[in-house]
XYZ file of N, CA and C in Angstrom:
144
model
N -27.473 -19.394 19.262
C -26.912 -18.266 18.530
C -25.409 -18.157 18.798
N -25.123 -18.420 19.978
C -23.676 -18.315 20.454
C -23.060 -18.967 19.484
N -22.999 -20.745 18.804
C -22.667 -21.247 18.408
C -22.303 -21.305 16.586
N -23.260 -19.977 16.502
C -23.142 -19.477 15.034
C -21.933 -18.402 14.969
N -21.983 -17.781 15.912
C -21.210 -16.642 15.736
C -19.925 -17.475 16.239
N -19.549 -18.316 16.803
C -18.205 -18.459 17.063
C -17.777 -19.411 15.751
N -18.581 -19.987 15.385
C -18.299 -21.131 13.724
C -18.300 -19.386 12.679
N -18.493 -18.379 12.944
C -18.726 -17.890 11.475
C -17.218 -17.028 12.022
N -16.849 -17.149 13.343
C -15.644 -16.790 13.932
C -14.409 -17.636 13.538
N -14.693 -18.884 13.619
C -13.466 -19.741 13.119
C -13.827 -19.547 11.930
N -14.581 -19.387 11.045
C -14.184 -19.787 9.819
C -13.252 -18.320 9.027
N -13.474 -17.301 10.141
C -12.923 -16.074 9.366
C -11.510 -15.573 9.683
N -11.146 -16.366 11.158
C -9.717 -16.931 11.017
C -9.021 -17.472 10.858
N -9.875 -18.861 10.374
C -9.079 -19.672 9.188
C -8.610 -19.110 7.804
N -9.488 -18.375 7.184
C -9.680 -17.336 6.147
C -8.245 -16.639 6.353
N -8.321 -15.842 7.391
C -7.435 -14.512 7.514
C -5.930 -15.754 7.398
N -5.713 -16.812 8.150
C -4.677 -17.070 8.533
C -4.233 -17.735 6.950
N -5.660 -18.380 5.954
C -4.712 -18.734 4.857
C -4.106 -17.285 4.242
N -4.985 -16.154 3.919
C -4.524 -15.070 3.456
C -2.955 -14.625 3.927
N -2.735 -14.721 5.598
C -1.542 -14.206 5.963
C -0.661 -15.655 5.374
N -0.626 -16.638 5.066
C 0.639 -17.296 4.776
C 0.841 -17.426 3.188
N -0.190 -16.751 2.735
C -0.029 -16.345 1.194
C 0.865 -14.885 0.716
N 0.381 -14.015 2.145
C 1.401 -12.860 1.685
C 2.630 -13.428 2.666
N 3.082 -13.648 3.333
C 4.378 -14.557 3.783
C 4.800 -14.694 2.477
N 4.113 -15.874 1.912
C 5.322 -16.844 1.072
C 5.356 -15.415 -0.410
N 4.705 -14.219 -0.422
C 4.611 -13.339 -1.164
C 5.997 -13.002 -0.898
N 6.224 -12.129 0.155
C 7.469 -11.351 0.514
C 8.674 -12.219 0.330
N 8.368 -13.796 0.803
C 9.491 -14.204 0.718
C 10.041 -15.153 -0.158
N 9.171 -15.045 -1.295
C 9.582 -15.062 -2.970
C 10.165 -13.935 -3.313
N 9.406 -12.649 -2.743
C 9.728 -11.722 -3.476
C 11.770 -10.898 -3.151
N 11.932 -11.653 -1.476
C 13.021 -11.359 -1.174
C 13.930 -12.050 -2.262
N 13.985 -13.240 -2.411
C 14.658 -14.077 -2.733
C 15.361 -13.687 -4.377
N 13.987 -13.270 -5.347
C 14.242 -12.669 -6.192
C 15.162 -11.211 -6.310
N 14.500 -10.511 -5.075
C 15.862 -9.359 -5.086
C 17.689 -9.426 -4.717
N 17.453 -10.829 -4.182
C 18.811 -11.291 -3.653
C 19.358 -11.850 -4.956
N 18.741 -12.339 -5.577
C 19.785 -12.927 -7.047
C 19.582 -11.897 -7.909
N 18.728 -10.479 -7.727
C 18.877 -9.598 -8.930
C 20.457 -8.755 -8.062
N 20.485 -8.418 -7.235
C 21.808 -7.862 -6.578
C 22.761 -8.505 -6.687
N 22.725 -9.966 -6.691
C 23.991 -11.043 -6.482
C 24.322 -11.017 -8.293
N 23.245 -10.615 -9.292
C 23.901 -10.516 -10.640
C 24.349 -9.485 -10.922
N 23.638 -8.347 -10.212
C 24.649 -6.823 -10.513
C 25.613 -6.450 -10.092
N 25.957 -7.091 -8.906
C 27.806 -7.154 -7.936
C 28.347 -7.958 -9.004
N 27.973 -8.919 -9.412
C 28.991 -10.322 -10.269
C 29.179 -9.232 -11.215
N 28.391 -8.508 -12.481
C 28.668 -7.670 -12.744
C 29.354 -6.191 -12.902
N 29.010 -5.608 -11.627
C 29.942 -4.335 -11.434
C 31.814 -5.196 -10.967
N 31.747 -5.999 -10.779
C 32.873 -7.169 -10.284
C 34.022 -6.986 -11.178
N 33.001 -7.690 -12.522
C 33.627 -8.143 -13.388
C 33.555 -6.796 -14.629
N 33.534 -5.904 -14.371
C 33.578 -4.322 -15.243
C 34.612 -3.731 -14.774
């Protein structure tokens, strides 16, 4: 029994750990996009 519960253990932090590098690469798409929406509204207020 031991050996079930620690396999149904790895498999649910394998799970969790793909989930956490999916919201990672979430935030840090999502930074990236706010950095070129700011870097077009300075070029803008710049050039006004």
């Amino acid at each position: 029994m031991n050996k079930k519960v620690n396999a149904k253990r790895e498999a649910w932090q394998k799970k969790q750990e793909e989930k956490g590098k999916k919201v990672v690469m979430w935030i840090f798409f999502g930074l990236i996009i706010l950095a070129l929406v700011y870097f077009i509204w300075m070029t803008m207020m710049i050039s006004a």
